[in-house]
Amino acid sequence: MTDTIAVDDLSEAEARAELARLAALLAEANRAYHGEDAPEISDAAYDALKARNALIEARFPALKRSDSPSEQVGAAPSEGFAKVTHKVRMLSLGNAFEADDVAEFDTRIRRYLGWADVALLTYTAEPKIDGLSLSLRYEQGKLVQAATRGDGETGENVTANARTIADIPGTLTGAPDVLEVRGEVYMSHADFKALNARQAAKSDKPFANPRNAAAGSLRQLDATITAARPLRFFAYSWGDLSAPLADTQMGAIKRLAALGFQTNPLTVLCDGVDALLAQYAMIEQARATLGYDIDGVVYKVDDLALQVRLGFRSTTPRWAIAHKFPAELAWTRLEAIDIQVGRTGALSPVARLSPVTVGGVVVSNATLHNEDYIAGRDSKGGVIRPDENGNAKDIRVGDWVQVYRAGDVIPKIADVDLGKRPEEATAFVFPTTCPECGSDAVREEGDAVRRCVGGLICPAQAVEKLKHFVSRAAFDIEGLGAKQVEMFYKDDQLPVKEPAAIFTLKERDRKNFTKLANREGWGEKSAKNLFEAIEEKRKIPFGRLLFALGIRHVGEQASTLIARNYGTWDEFIAAMDAAKEFEGPEWERLLGIDGVGTVMARALVGAFAEPHERDSIDRLTQHLTVEEAARPDTSGSPVAGKTVVFTGTLEKMTRAEAKARAEALGAKVAGSVSAKTDLLIAGPGAGSKAKKAQELGIETVDEDGWLALIEGA
DNA sequence: GTGCCTCGAGTTCC
DNA sequence: CTCGAGGCAC
């Protein structure tokens, strides 16, 4: 830290050496800080080192080290669990509620396979355990990692806790080299009752239901607490493998059982829809006597080769579905209807209910969707919640209403008891002005929602936009969540009314210092942590920035696609300006992006052309370094711009891999063959698609042919 | 024009 | 998680 040369005077060689020195110093400081030793350097000195590192990196970007301290998100010490990225995503299942939905599921599969003439397809049926999913990774037969589902992509590492569960073997004999077992952690009714009795004896809060008790127990930071909780585990699936478990779903389940896992004894094979429904009825009958909670029955195509052919939609497999038991219902009184204003200005009515227990949870709020839903009609004029004469039943304050939790989560109102309606109850009048700012609230023709036109003048919209800005898929600033955003918005001393203000917080605070640190609930440490978290996000990927702006219709997916198309922020901004009149080559280019239509394009171009919004964006970006989006390198790609379709079983790659690879080479991957298809890649077992391609005279290759074609590209 | 399929937006409770 | 609606294939 002594005799430091000014950054501007550094030669390249000196800069390289200096970066190495800083990386070592900062790493050592981190170790001291996070370990048991007292920090060896002061916070101010640490900040100075980090700042110097950043300056040098800015001047010599090419010298930036792979272990650059600026990239490191200060390893979180024992607060919470480490994150684990799943090798194979943990997906959720599609739902069926009626017998018709199950029949449709079966039809869809047979149509997809081109098997309209095959009457009976074999499925497995098993109870759907109401617990929490867990993924166990075994290498050379040893349990090396246990992870919760999380958002499906990333979960939490709970290995130490999983090792305390008796149903989870620590070692396996005869397992493939790499095996990822998936299943459900749950708690039995008897164990749950006993646990709650123990909780009461210690005057600890009882758990609301076995599911919460299981979740709470698994997520204990102290594994000895988990060990004292009676958790159980059923294995039902697998992820990453070094060798296939079996040819069929049932075979794989049997193999898991042979390896020492508990598998559900009610898992059976069923031929066709009627057999599935019979098994559903049987399991529903047995539900009360099982001794643990289940919330439905899961059906899966038994033949694993067919599962591979069927593949996945964006969030669910095509080859499985969860047939849910009817939701629990409860009657309660509607006390009030409040209106919330969202970031796009949407006015959403929320029912305030007299608290009632539904499905093991006390519910006091429920969504009312929109104006029409309260009136008892859908947006197309159809009647919902009809009375015996088929007339619409509206919802009034004071009514007795029937509540359920859709998908066991979101409380909704299913019905209204007109017999108990108080005489004085009047139909709800939906406001035509914004309750937050008084601006007009307008409902566009054909639209279901009414929106406040106040834009950023409306405090509710401004706050919600800020919340969106810092949300997980956007800037994701640690220590700056919804609550903090609300606080800063209302703050007189350090106001944050727009995104740019987040990045001037530190400067503004420094002038009077400790403005933030002296506040209720804040100390020097939390203030410093927040400022650091903000610094880390000054560098932001293009796609995240675009999504964070919260332009209507432009979500996470669209933002990524758009960023990939333009590459750099500057090129994108220039394109938006050039398309201002909603015409011309840049307008056409925007519309040419897959997934972008006129509605989205207008919203996008309009946002950048609107002076206030544009100024706000420019004020923000001057504080940021926008990272270039990786433009797929399609030079020398033989399939750039071509539409390709995969069919049949792919043996050397998964469907997701094949799709990702093709897209990276600039090809468009379609799901079905049409006249627009340029190339069909047909694996063994290809059916109707191959036939259709032949009829249309479309070039067809096998998997090896495809790999040869793209080799080296 | 119609019928998927996916995405976007809004929602609750722990 | 669900609804509405945008985008796209037929």
XYZ file of C-alpha atoms (C1' of nucleotides) in Angstrom:
737
model
C 0.000 0.000 0.000
C 2.999 2.319 0.232
C 4.571 4.330 -2.588
C 1.761 3.604 -5.027
C 2.203 4.872 -8.563
C -0.699 6.881 -9.994
C -2.825 4.624 -12.160
C -2.377 6.879 -15.182
C 1.395 6.481 -15.011
C 1.464 2.701 -14.902
C 3.040 0.799 -17.750
C 1.320 -2.341 -18.890
C 3.822 -4.587 -17.160
C 3.550 -2.602 -13.942
C -0.222 -2.750 -14.118
C -0.127 -6.523 -14.510
C 2.092 -6.874 -11.461
C -0.009 -4.441 -9.486
C -3.225 -6.340 -10.251
C -1.600 -9.549 -9.057
C -0.450 -7.850 -5.857
C -3.916 -6.381 -5.210
C -5.637 -9.707 -5.852
C -3.377 -11.372 -3.270
C -3.826 -8.591 -0.708
C -7.589 -8.532 -1.070
C -7.853 -12.302 -0.921
C -5.828 -12.291 2.285
C -8.007 -9.524 3.732
C -11.133 -11.505 2.861
C -9.775 -14.593 4.566
C -8.975 -12.605 7.687
C -12.327 -10.862 7.641
C -14.452 -13.941 7.135
C -12.345 -16.258 9.233
C -11.882 -16.142 12.949
C -8.950 -13.742 12.936
C -9.450 -10.051 13.446
C -9.310 -8.100 10.169
C -5.740 -7.125 9.415
C -6.514 -3.949 7.551
C -9.119 -1.272 8.197
C -12.297 -1.076 6.150
C -11.117 2.184 4.615
C -7.831 0.640 3.526
C -9.709 -2.342 2.113
C -11.998 -0.036 0.122
C -8.987 1.881 -1.172
C -7.377 -1.330 -2.431
C -10.580 -2.381 -4.124
C -11.015 1.023 -5.744
C -7.448 0.990 -7.032
C -7.994 -2.441 -8.476
C -11.109 -1.218 -10.262
C -9.287 1.823 -11.662
C -6.471 -0.234 -13.080
C -8.918 -2.708 -14.583
C -10.803 0.143 -16.196
C -7.611 1.424 -17.804
C -6.285 -1.992 -18.849
C -9.375 -4.139 -19.416
C -7.281 -6.759 -21.200
C -5.237 -7.405 -18.080
C -8.219 -8.220 -15.919
C -7.508 -11.412 -14.005
C -9.802 -14.405 -14.027
C -9.778 -14.238 -10.208
C -10.336 -10.480 -10.239
C -11.408 -9.166 -6.817
C -13.972 -6.944 -8.540
C -15.846 -10.058 -9.670
C -16.071 -11.541 -6.223
C -19.321 -11.216 -4.410
C -17.827 -11.284 -0.905
C -18.298 -14.918 0.076
C -21.236 -15.035 2.445
C -20.039 -16.422 5.764
C -22.343 -18.808 7.589
C -25.478 -16.737 6.796
C -27.686 -19.259 5.085
C -26.802 -22.070 2.709
C -24.497 -22.132 -0.263
C -26.177 -22.082 -3.667
C -26.125 -25.165 -5.846
C -26.792 -25.121 -9.567
C -28.630 -28.261 -10.636
C -26.913 -30.175 -13.426
C -30.313 -31.145 -14.744
C -33.070 -28.667 -13.974
C -35.665 -29.691 -11.394
C -38.905 -29.055 -13.227
C -42.428 -28.821 -11.951
C -45.304 -30.834 -13.389
C -48.325 -29.760 -15.359
C -51.626 -30.121 -13.504
C -54.853 -31.963 -14.203
C -57.943 -31.300 -12.100
C -60.644 -33.221 -13.961
C -60.854 -36.592 -15.676
C -61.073 -34.649 -18.956
C -57.681 -33.078 -18.330
C -56.196 -36.561 -17.942
C -57.801 -37.747 -21.174
C -56.403 -34.672 -22.906
C -52.940 -35.413 -21.505
C -53.096 -38.910 -22.963
C -54.396 -37.678 -26.320
C -51.701 -35.010 -26.520
C -48.993 -37.592 -25.949
C -50.333 -40.025 -28.524
C -50.760 -37.244 -31.041
C -47.201 -36.076 -30.375
C -45.899 -39.580 -30.911
C -48.039 -40.049 -33.984
C -49.874 -42.900 -32.279
C -53.476 -41.911 -32.735
C -54.261 -45.529 -33.521
C -52.614 -46.952 -30.416
C -55.318 -47.180 -27.819
C -53.473 -47.953 -24.625
C -50.227 -46.385 -23.553
C -48.607 -47.634 -20.333
C -48.133 -45.162 -17.506
C -46.988 -45.310 -13.911
C -49.257 -43.809 -11.243
C -48.014 -42.869 -7.786
C -49.218 -40.649 -4.938
C -47.911 -37.083 -5.050
C -46.296 -36.544 -1.651
C -46.903 -33.129 -0.122
C -43.408 -32.329 1.102
C -40.431 -30.665 -0.495
C -38.277 -31.987 -3.316
C -34.679 -32.837 -2.729
C -31.933 -33.827 -5.126
C -29.203 -36.182 -3.864
C -25.938 -36.555 -5.711
C -23.926 -39.761 -5.353
C -20.437 -40.205 -6.801
C -18.818 -43.623 -6.653
C -21.678 -44.632 -4.387
C -21.053 -41.888 -1.836
C -23.526 -39.149 -1.030
C -21.667 -35.963 -1.923
C -24.401 -33.356 -2.141
C -28.036 -32.727 -1.278
C -29.816 -29.719 -2.713
C -33.303 -28.260 -2.421
C -35.269 -27.496 -5.547
C -35.079 -23.727 -5.184
C -36.297 -22.107 -8.378
C -35.525 -25.250 -10.379
C -32.199 -23.885 -11.670
C -30.470 -23.215 -8.371
C -31.196 -24.641 -4.958
C -29.579 -24.652 -1.543
C -26.893 -27.007 -0.348
C -28.352 -28.917 2.606
C -25.990 -31.892 2.533
C -25.212 -31.875 6.254
C -28.916 -31.940 7.059
C -29.750 -34.636 4.501
C -27.144 -36.929 6.057
C -29.191 -36.957 9.260
C -32.269 -38.418 7.527
C -32.539 -42.159 8.122
C -34.224 -42.868 4.747
C -31.278 -41.332 2.856
C -28.384 -43.812 2.492
C -24.898 -42.368 2.880
C -23.378 -45.021 0.634
C -24.784 -47.158 -2.146
C -23.520 -50.414 -3.537
C -23.900 -51.246 -7.198
C -24.881 -47.713 -8.212
C -23.673 -46.007 -11.413
C -20.536 -43.849 -10.949
C -22.654 -40.733 -10.951
C -26.235 -40.874 -9.761
C -28.567 -38.048 -8.863
C -31.626 -39.290 -6.977
C -34.640 -37.075 -6.636
C -37.481 -37.430 -4.227
C -39.622 -35.849 -1.573
C -38.774 -35.096 2.049
C -41.869 -35.286 4.235
C -43.096 -35.793 7.786
C -45.721 -38.329 8.838
C -48.863 -37.251 10.677
C -47.850 -39.086 13.862
C -44.364 -37.566 13.893
C -45.793 -34.136 13.158
C -48.167 -34.381 16.120
C -45.401 -35.496 18.448
C -43.087 -32.729 17.213
C -45.713 -30.071 17.811
C -46.304 -31.445 21.319
C -42.573 -31.083 21.974
C -42.629 -27.564 20.513
C -45.514 -26.652 22.822
C -43.666 -28.105 25.828
C -40.754 -25.797 25.044
C -43.295 -23.002 24.386
C -41.952 -22.759 20.816
C -44.316 -21.898 18.035
C -46.098 -24.984 16.648
C -45.896 -25.692 12.911
C -48.996 -25.047 10.839
C -48.829 -28.354 8.964
C -46.491 -31.296 8.272
C -45.219 -29.710 5.086
C -44.064 -26.542 6.845
C -42.572 -28.623 9.643
C -40.574 -30.658 7.125
C -39.423 -27.548 5.277
C -38.482 -25.776 8.502
C -36.580 -28.815 9.731
C -34.599 -29.358 6.560
C -33.559 -25.727 6.409
C -31.987 -25.604 9.856
C -28.486 -24.155 9.806
C -27.598 -26.420 12.713
C -27.749 -30.007 11.438
C -28.127 -31.366 14.965
C -31.587 -29.797 15.076
C -32.479 -31.487 11.783
C -31.213 -34.773 13.204
C -33.730 -34.497 16.028
C -36.609 -34.019 13.572
C -38.371 -37.103 12.218
C -37.930 -36.515 8.478
C -38.539 -39.180 5.846
C -37.764 -39.506 2.166
C -39.379 -41.181 -0.869
C -37.265 -41.474 -4.031
C -39.184 -41.123 -7.299
C -36.898 -39.768 -9.981
C -33.332 -39.069 -11.052
C -31.269 -36.373 -12.729
C -27.694 -36.673 -13.913
C -26.504 -40.231 -14.559
C -23.399 -41.984 -15.783
C -25.363 -45.088 -16.779
C -29.092 -45.611 -17.381
C -31.022 -47.043 -14.474
C -33.468 -49.059 -16.548
C -35.600 -49.051 -19.708
C -38.778 -48.052 -17.958
C -39.931 -45.699 -15.237
C -41.141 -48.635 -13.155
C -37.851 -50.456 -13.684
C -35.945 -47.387 -12.517
C -38.097 -47.079 -9.386
C -37.438 -50.751 -8.602
C -33.740 -50.150 -9.112
C -33.842 -47.207 -6.673
C -35.579 -49.453 -4.151
C -32.904 -52.125 -4.667
C -30.228 -49.502 -3.992
C -31.773 -48.930 -0.589
C -34.188 -46.033 -1.099
C -37.755 -45.920 0.121
C -40.105 -45.817 -2.843
C -43.826 -45.345 -2.578
C -45.615 -48.709 -2.276
C -48.663 -47.379 -4.121
C -46.714 -46.945 -7.381
C -48.363 -49.089 -10.073
C -48.507 -49.533 -13.843
C -51.695 -48.523 -15.654
C -52.664 -49.130 -19.279
C -54.599 -46.182 -20.613
C -56.730 -43.429 -19.139
C -59.426 -45.565 -17.498
C -56.863 -47.503 -15.504
C -55.256 -44.229 -14.395
C -58.567 -42.858 -13.211
C -59.358 -46.081 -11.334
C -56.012 -45.857 -9.551
C -56.711 -42.189 -8.762
C -60.004 -43.153 -7.120
C -58.258 -45.899 -5.170
C -55.533 -43.578 -3.868
C -58.077 -40.878 -3.017
C -59.945 -43.500 -0.957
C -56.746 -44.512 0.810
C -55.682 -40.909 1.389
C -56.917 -40.637 4.988
C -55.231 -43.880 6.072
C -51.767 -43.315 4.564
C -50.407 -41.465 7.593
C -48.806 -38.690 5.508
C -50.079 -35.862 3.321
C -50.508 -36.300 -0.391
C -52.096 -33.800 -2.748
C -52.749 -35.817 -5.854
C -51.512 -38.601 -8.106
C -48.626 -38.340 -10.584
C -48.831 -40.093 -13.965
C -45.714 -40.739 -16.048
C -45.145 -42.445 -19.396
C -43.470 -45.706 -18.421
C -41.221 -46.209 -21.454
C -38.106 -44.077 -20.920
C -37.291 -43.983 -24.626
C -40.697 -42.419 -25.167
C -40.043 -39.935 -22.371
C -36.945 -38.838 -24.258
C -38.900 -38.481 -27.481
C -41.593 -36.456 -25.767
C -39.117 -34.120 -24.087
C -39.979 -30.904 -22.324
C -41.950 -27.739 -22.737
C -40.490 -24.598 -21.194
C -41.203 -25.534 -17.566
C -42.762 -28.991 -17.575
C -42.109 -32.424 -19.090
C -44.605 -33.559 -21.726
C -44.557 -37.102 -20.410
C -45.854 -36.503 -16.885
C -48.746 -34.764 -15.171
C -49.997 -34.283 -11.609
C -53.676 -35.121 -11.135
C -54.590 -32.966 -8.146
C -57.219 -33.716 -5.526
C -59.974 -31.118 -5.313
C -58.859 -28.069 -3.344
C -60.073 -27.635 0.212
C -62.785 -24.994 0.535
C -63.741 -22.709 3.415
C -66.460 -20.094 3.959
C -65.676 -16.707 5.434
C -66.868 -13.102 5.382
C -65.554 -10.509 2.949
C -64.672 -7.478 5.076
C -63.436 -5.072 2.429
C -62.183 -4.723 -1.127
C -58.945 -2.767 -1.541
C -57.354 -1.613 -4.774
C -53.620 -2.038 -5.340
C -51.713 -0.289 -8.107
C -48.969 -2.259 -9.889
C -45.908 -1.082 -11.782
C -47.745 -0.929 -15.094
C -50.543 1.024 -13.434
C -52.898 -1.959 -13.300
C -55.566 -1.579 -10.617
C -55.880 -4.941 -8.865
C -58.682 -5.561 -6.391
C -57.791 -7.574 -3.286
C -60.330 -9.137 -0.931
C -59.757 -8.554 2.769
C -61.226 -11.559 4.523
C -62.122 -12.492 8.010
C -59.183 -14.893 8.687
C -59.984 -18.523 7.932
C -57.974 -21.741 7.774
C -57.786 -23.268 4.304
C -55.566 -26.271 3.662
C -53.614 -25.815 6.888
C -52.888 -22.108 6.422
C -54.699 -19.033 7.731
C -55.807 -16.870 4.835
C -56.858 -13.237 5.197
C -56.370 -11.897 1.657
C -57.426 -13.187 -1.731
C -56.994 -11.943 -5.264
C -60.100 -10.698 -7.077
C -58.289 -10.410 -10.445
C -60.138 -7.510 -12.019
C -63.319 -5.543 -12.436
C -65.167 -8.264 -14.351
C -64.269 -10.992 -11.894
C -65.969 -9.051 -9.076
C -69.012 -8.532 -11.281
C -69.188 -12.293 -11.923
C -68.301 -12.177 -15.594
C -65.149 -12.918 -17.506
C -63.648 -10.366 -19.871
C -65.483 -11.860 -22.851
C -68.852 -11.396 -21.213
C -69.210 -15.044 -20.106
C -70.800 -15.803 -16.741
C -68.630 -17.137 -13.933
C -69.922 -18.342 -10.533
C -73.456 -18.728 -11.997
C -76.466 -19.121 -9.688
C -79.100 -21.812 -10.363
C -80.624 -19.661 -13.108
C -77.313 -19.152 -14.817
C -77.042 -15.512 -13.772
C -73.741 -13.927 -12.761
C -73.090 -13.702 -9.012
C -71.213 -10.562 -8.140
C -69.067 -10.200 -5.015
C -70.051 -7.579 -2.427
C -68.461 -6.327 0.761
C -70.244 -8.128 3.626
C -70.867 -11.310 1.577
C -70.067 -14.813 2.766
C -67.585 -16.177 0.248
C -66.022 -19.577 -0.378
C -62.228 -19.497 -0.475
C -59.713 -22.021 -1.873
C -56.030 -21.933 -2.577
C -55.401 -22.330 -6.305
C -52.528 -24.735 -6.829
C -52.433 -24.896 -3.028
C -50.943 -21.412 -3.017
C -52.900 -18.401 -4.211
C -56.153 -17.735 -2.316
C -59.139 -17.195 -4.582
C -62.872 -16.823 -4.242
C -64.852 -19.684 -5.724
C -68.400 -18.835 -4.746
C -70.758 -16.418 -2.996
C -73.657 -17.329 -0.688
C -76.481 -15.087 -1.913
C -78.760 -16.396 0.869
C -76.545 -14.774 3.476
C -76.071 -11.477 1.670
C -76.763 -8.528 4.019
C -79.666 -6.388 2.846
C -77.605 -3.238 2.841
C -74.856 -4.745 0.652
C -74.405 -2.828 -2.600
C -72.592 -3.814 -5.765
C -68.912 -2.867 -5.701
C -68.176 0.230 -7.743
C -64.793 -0.130 -9.367
C -62.900 3.174 -9.194
C -62.296 5.078 -12.435
C -59.544 7.167 -10.875
C -56.329 5.928 -9.302
C -56.673 5.606 -5.514
C -52.977 6.449 -5.116
C -52.564 9.548 -7.266
C -56.017 10.562 -8.464
C -55.202 10.284 -12.167
C -57.778 8.749 -14.488
C -57.866 4.967 -14.535
C -58.667 3.832 -18.058
C -59.727 0.493 -19.432
C -58.702 -0.053 -23.029
C -61.151 -1.708 -25.383
C -60.828 -5.489 -25.108
C -58.541 -5.260 -22.093
C -59.419 -6.928 -18.797
C -57.560 -4.494 -16.577
C -58.065 -0.841 -15.769
C -54.870 1.177 -15.574
C -53.818 4.410 -13.911
C -52.541 6.773 -16.631
C -50.389 8.749 -14.161
C -47.168 6.989 -15.121
C -44.278 7.967 -12.878
C -46.323 10.820 -11.373
C -48.164 8.055 -9.542
C -46.166 7.159 -6.404
C -47.473 3.585 -6.417
C -46.249 2.997 -9.961
C -42.916 4.647 -9.235
C -42.311 2.460 -6.171
C -43.403 -0.724 -7.907
C -41.122 0.078 -10.842
C -38.228 0.522 -8.422
C -39.039 -2.793 -6.762
C -38.982 -4.423 -10.164
C -35.668 -2.729 -10.910
C -33.936 -4.303 -7.902
C -35.701 -7.664 -8.196
C -33.868 -10.915 -8.620
C -33.941 -11.254 -12.385
C -33.025 -7.565 -12.763
C -30.328 -5.746 -10.750
C -30.609 -8.074 -7.764
C -28.898 -5.749 -5.285
C -28.262 -7.538 -2.019
C -29.713 -5.654 0.930
C -32.025 -3.595 -1.278
C -35.341 -5.395 -1.382
C -38.935 -4.261 -1.618
C -39.023 -2.958 1.951
C -35.845 -0.923 1.647
C -36.999 0.526 -1.661
C -40.185 1.759 -0.020
C -38.201 3.299 2.782
C -35.812 5.086 0.426
C -38.666 6.314 -1.741
C -40.252 8.104 1.216
C -36.974 9.246 2.719
C -36.388 13.025 2.903
C -32.662 12.839 3.577
C -31.632 10.250 1.015
C -34.532 9.909 -1.396
C -34.537 7.325 -4.165
C -37.324 8.140 -6.599
C -35.806 6.645 -9.741
C -33.210 3.956 -10.505
C -30.386 6.443 -11.169
C -30.675 7.670 -7.577
C -29.573 4.264 -6.272
C -26.166 4.814 -7.810
C -25.699 8.268 -6.294
C -26.665 7.154 -2.778
C -23.129 6.716 -1.549
C -21.948 10.126 -2.794
C -24.995 11.829 -1.379
C -24.518 10.133 1.959
C -20.840 10.913 2.145
C -21.451 14.654 2.158
C -23.096 14.418 5.586
C -21.622 11.005 6.199
C -23.508 8.451 8.324
C -26.944 9.664 7.238
C -27.797 6.090 6.536
C -25.742 4.500 9.285
C -27.514 6.471 12.021
C -30.941 5.474 10.916
C -33.193 3.188 12.905
C -32.375 -0.392 12.037
C -29.179 0.568 10.200
C -25.596 0.625 11.374
C -22.304 1.452 9.772
C -21.843 -2.160 8.759
C -25.195 -2.538 6.990
C -24.732 0.833 5.264
C -21.311 -0.204 4.066
C -22.616 -3.575 2.878
C -25.377 -1.896 0.906
C -23.001 0.542 -0.768
C -20.733 -2.346 -1.686
C -23.608 -4.361 -3.108
C -24.568 -1.357 -5.237
C -20.986 -0.908 -6.468
C -20.943 -4.523 -7.597
C -23.903 -3.929 -9.870
C -22.489 -0.924 -11.690
C -21.426 -3.443 -14.261
C -24.549 -5.056 -15.621
C -25.361 -7.344 -18.538
C -27.331 -5.663 -21.327
C -30.265 -8.062 -21.035
C -30.667 -7.522 -17.304
C -30.591 -3.761 -17.708
C -33.277 -3.849 -20.381
C -35.485 -6.116 -18.281
C -34.909 -3.941 -15.198
C -36.330 -0.877 -16.969
C -39.735 -2.515 -16.684
C -41.080 -1.519 -20.089
C -44.509 -3.016 -20.546
C -44.583 -6.306 -22.513
C -40.786 -6.545 -22.334
C -40.018 -9.367 -19.920
C -36.994 -11.408 -19.055
C -37.104 -13.627 -22.113
C -37.665 -10.833 -24.609
C -34.908 -8.737 -23.018
C -32.391 -11.533 -23.480
C -33.365 -12.074 -27.118
C -33.200 -8.373 -27.894
C -29.834 -7.957 -26.150
C -28.434 -10.853 -28.176
C -29.619 -9.290 -31.379
C -28.059 -5.867 -30.836
C -25.014 -6.864 -28.833
C -24.140 -3.469 -27.404
C -26.288 -0.958 -25.589
C -25.119 1.860 -27.855
C -26.119 0.030 -30.990
C -29.493 -0.742 -29.426
C -30.108 2.896 -28.436
C -29.194 4.056 -31.933
C -31.642 1.516 -33.353
C -34.445 2.693 -31.040
C -33.863 6.272 -32.190
C -33.831 5.241 -35.828
C -37.135 3.384 -35.402
C -38.887 6.324 -33.729
C -41.466 6.642 -36.483
C -42.418 2.956 -36.254
C -41.065 2.336 -39.729
C -37.820 1.933 -41.645
C -35.116 -0.717 -41.647
C -34.413 -0.595 -37.884
C -38.130 -1.014 -37.167
C -38.181 -4.036 -39.448
C -35.103 -5.445 -37.771
C -36.793 -5.199 -34.383
C -39.903 -6.973 -35.652
C -37.700 -9.634 -37.179
C -36.502 -10.781 -33.759
C -38.141 -14.039 -32.805
C -40.830 -13.364 -30.239
C -41.098 -9.625 -30.895
C -44.347 -8.463 -32.479
C -45.877 -5.059 -33.072
C -47.215 -4.634 -29.546
C -43.878 -5.207 -27.900
C -41.964 -3.235 -30.523
C -44.230 -0.212 -30.098
C -43.885 -0.323 -26.321
C -40.125 -0.531 -26.628
C -39.556 2.192 -29.207
C -42.179 4.375 -27.514
C -40.411 4.138 -24.156
C -37.122 5.375 -25.581
C -38.827 8.143 -27.553
C -40.754 9.509 -24.564
C -38.571 12.408 -23.293
C -39.076 11.926 -19.531
C -38.552 8.206 -19.654
C -35.555 8.584 -21.932
C -33.935 11.153 -19.635
C -34.421 8.863 -16.685
C -32.771 5.991 -18.587
C -29.851 8.171 -19.705
C -29.348 9.425 -16.160
C -29.153 5.817 -15.060
C -26.814 4.472 -17.718
C -24.189 7.173 -17.120
C -23.485 5.394 -13.822
C -23.260 1.971 -15.424
C -20.985 -0.149 -17.543
C -23.278 -2.159 -19.758
C -21.803 -5.523 -20.633
C -22.074 -6.583 -24.232
C -24.474 -9.452 -24.880
C -22.912 -12.477 -26.510
C -24.140 -12.328 -30.055
C -24.353 -15.848 -31.380
C -21.368 -16.272 -33.648
C -22.915 -17.480 -36.842
C -19.999 -16.795 -39.123
C -19.164 -20.016 -40.876
C -22.312 -21.613 -39.478
C -23.908 -23.803 -42.127
C -27.311 -23.464 -40.488
C -27.524 -19.733 -39.761
C -31.021 -18.481 -40.460
C -32.300 -21.976 -41.221
C -35.316 -23.485 -39.493
C -34.579 -26.947 -38.180
C -36.708 -29.563 -36.446
C -35.564 -32.428 -34.238
C -37.569 -35.630 -34.074
C -37.161 -39.140 -32.745
C -34.678 -40.202 -30.096
C -31.453 -38.256 -29.903
C -28.703 -40.494 -28.579
C -25.691 -38.230 -28.338
C -27.278 -35.191 -26.802
C -30.400 -34.208 -24.949
C -33.069 -32.265 -26.718
C -32.256 -29.171 -24.710
C -28.615 -29.411 -25.704
C -29.468 -29.950 -29.329
C -31.768 -26.952 -29.297
C -29.302 -24.705 -27.483
C -26.497 -25.705 -29.861
C -28.583 -25.123 -32.957
C -29.724 -21.753 -31.687
C -26.175 -20.745 -30.862
C -25.353 -21.418 -34.517
C -28.082 -19.069 -35.622
C -30.690 -21.660 -36.504
C -34.299 -21.459 -35.470
C -35.594 -24.609 -33.803
C -39.233 -25.371 -34.495
C -41.349 -28.039 -32.856
C -43.129 -29.303 -35.914
C -42.480 -29.738 -39.606
C -44.000 -27.234 -41.997
C -43.242 -25.779 -45.414
C -40.898 -23.342 -43.668
C -38.683 -26.098 -42.312
C -35.252 -26.271 -43.934
C -33.861 -29.353 -42.258
C -35.202 -32.275 -40.249
C -32.899 -34.150 -37.890
C -34.488 -37.542 -37.364
C -33.293 -39.983 -34.744
C -34.481 -43.589 -34.422
C -38.198 -43.929 -33.821
C -39.090 -40.846 -35.841
C -42.743 -40.984 -36.793
C -45.169 -38.616 -38.435
C -42.744 -35.739 -38.643
C -40.318 -37.703 -40.811
C -43.177 -38.777 -43.040
C -44.392 -35.242 -43.403
C -40.893 -33.981 -44.193
C -40.655 -36.588 -46.928
C -43.975 -35.485 -48.399
C -42.840 -31.877 -48.389
C -39.479 -32.785 -49.871
C -37.549 -31.422 -46.877
C -33.941 -32.435 -46.431
C -33.586 -34.994 -43.662
C -30.444 -36.143 -41.860
C -29.805 -38.425 -38.902
C -28.085 -37.355 -35.701
C -24.602 -38.207 -36.991
C -25.288 -36.327 -40.220
C -26.279 -33.287 -38.181
C -23.179 -33.485 -35.999
C -20.995 -33.782 -39.093
C -22.734 -30.781 -40.608
C -22.130 -28.506 -37.650
C -18.714 -29.876 -36.821
C -16.137 -27.158 -36.457
C -18.663 -24.394 -36.770
C -59.313 -16.498 -38.523
C -58.295 -20.119 -35.116
C -55.870 -22.659 -31.922
C -51.730 -23.724 -29.605
C -47.746 -22.298 -26.801
C -45.159 -19.125 -24.091
C -44.452 -15.156 -21.893
C -45.679 -11.279 -18.847
C -47.884 -9.472 -14.843
C -49.957 -9.823 -10.627
C -50.856 -12.503 -6.395
C -50.316 -15.047 -1.025
C -48.081 -16.904 2.832
C -43.962 -18.702 5.342
C -49.695 -20.482 -9.544
C -53.055 -18.634 -12.892
C -54.994 -15.619 -16.139
C -54.725 -12.811 -20.164
C -52.741 -11.786 -24.203
C -48.942 -11.652 -27.603
C -46.814 -14.241 -31.231
C -46.765 -17.634 -34.507
C -48.052 -21.766 -37.211
C -51.617 -23.680 -39.805
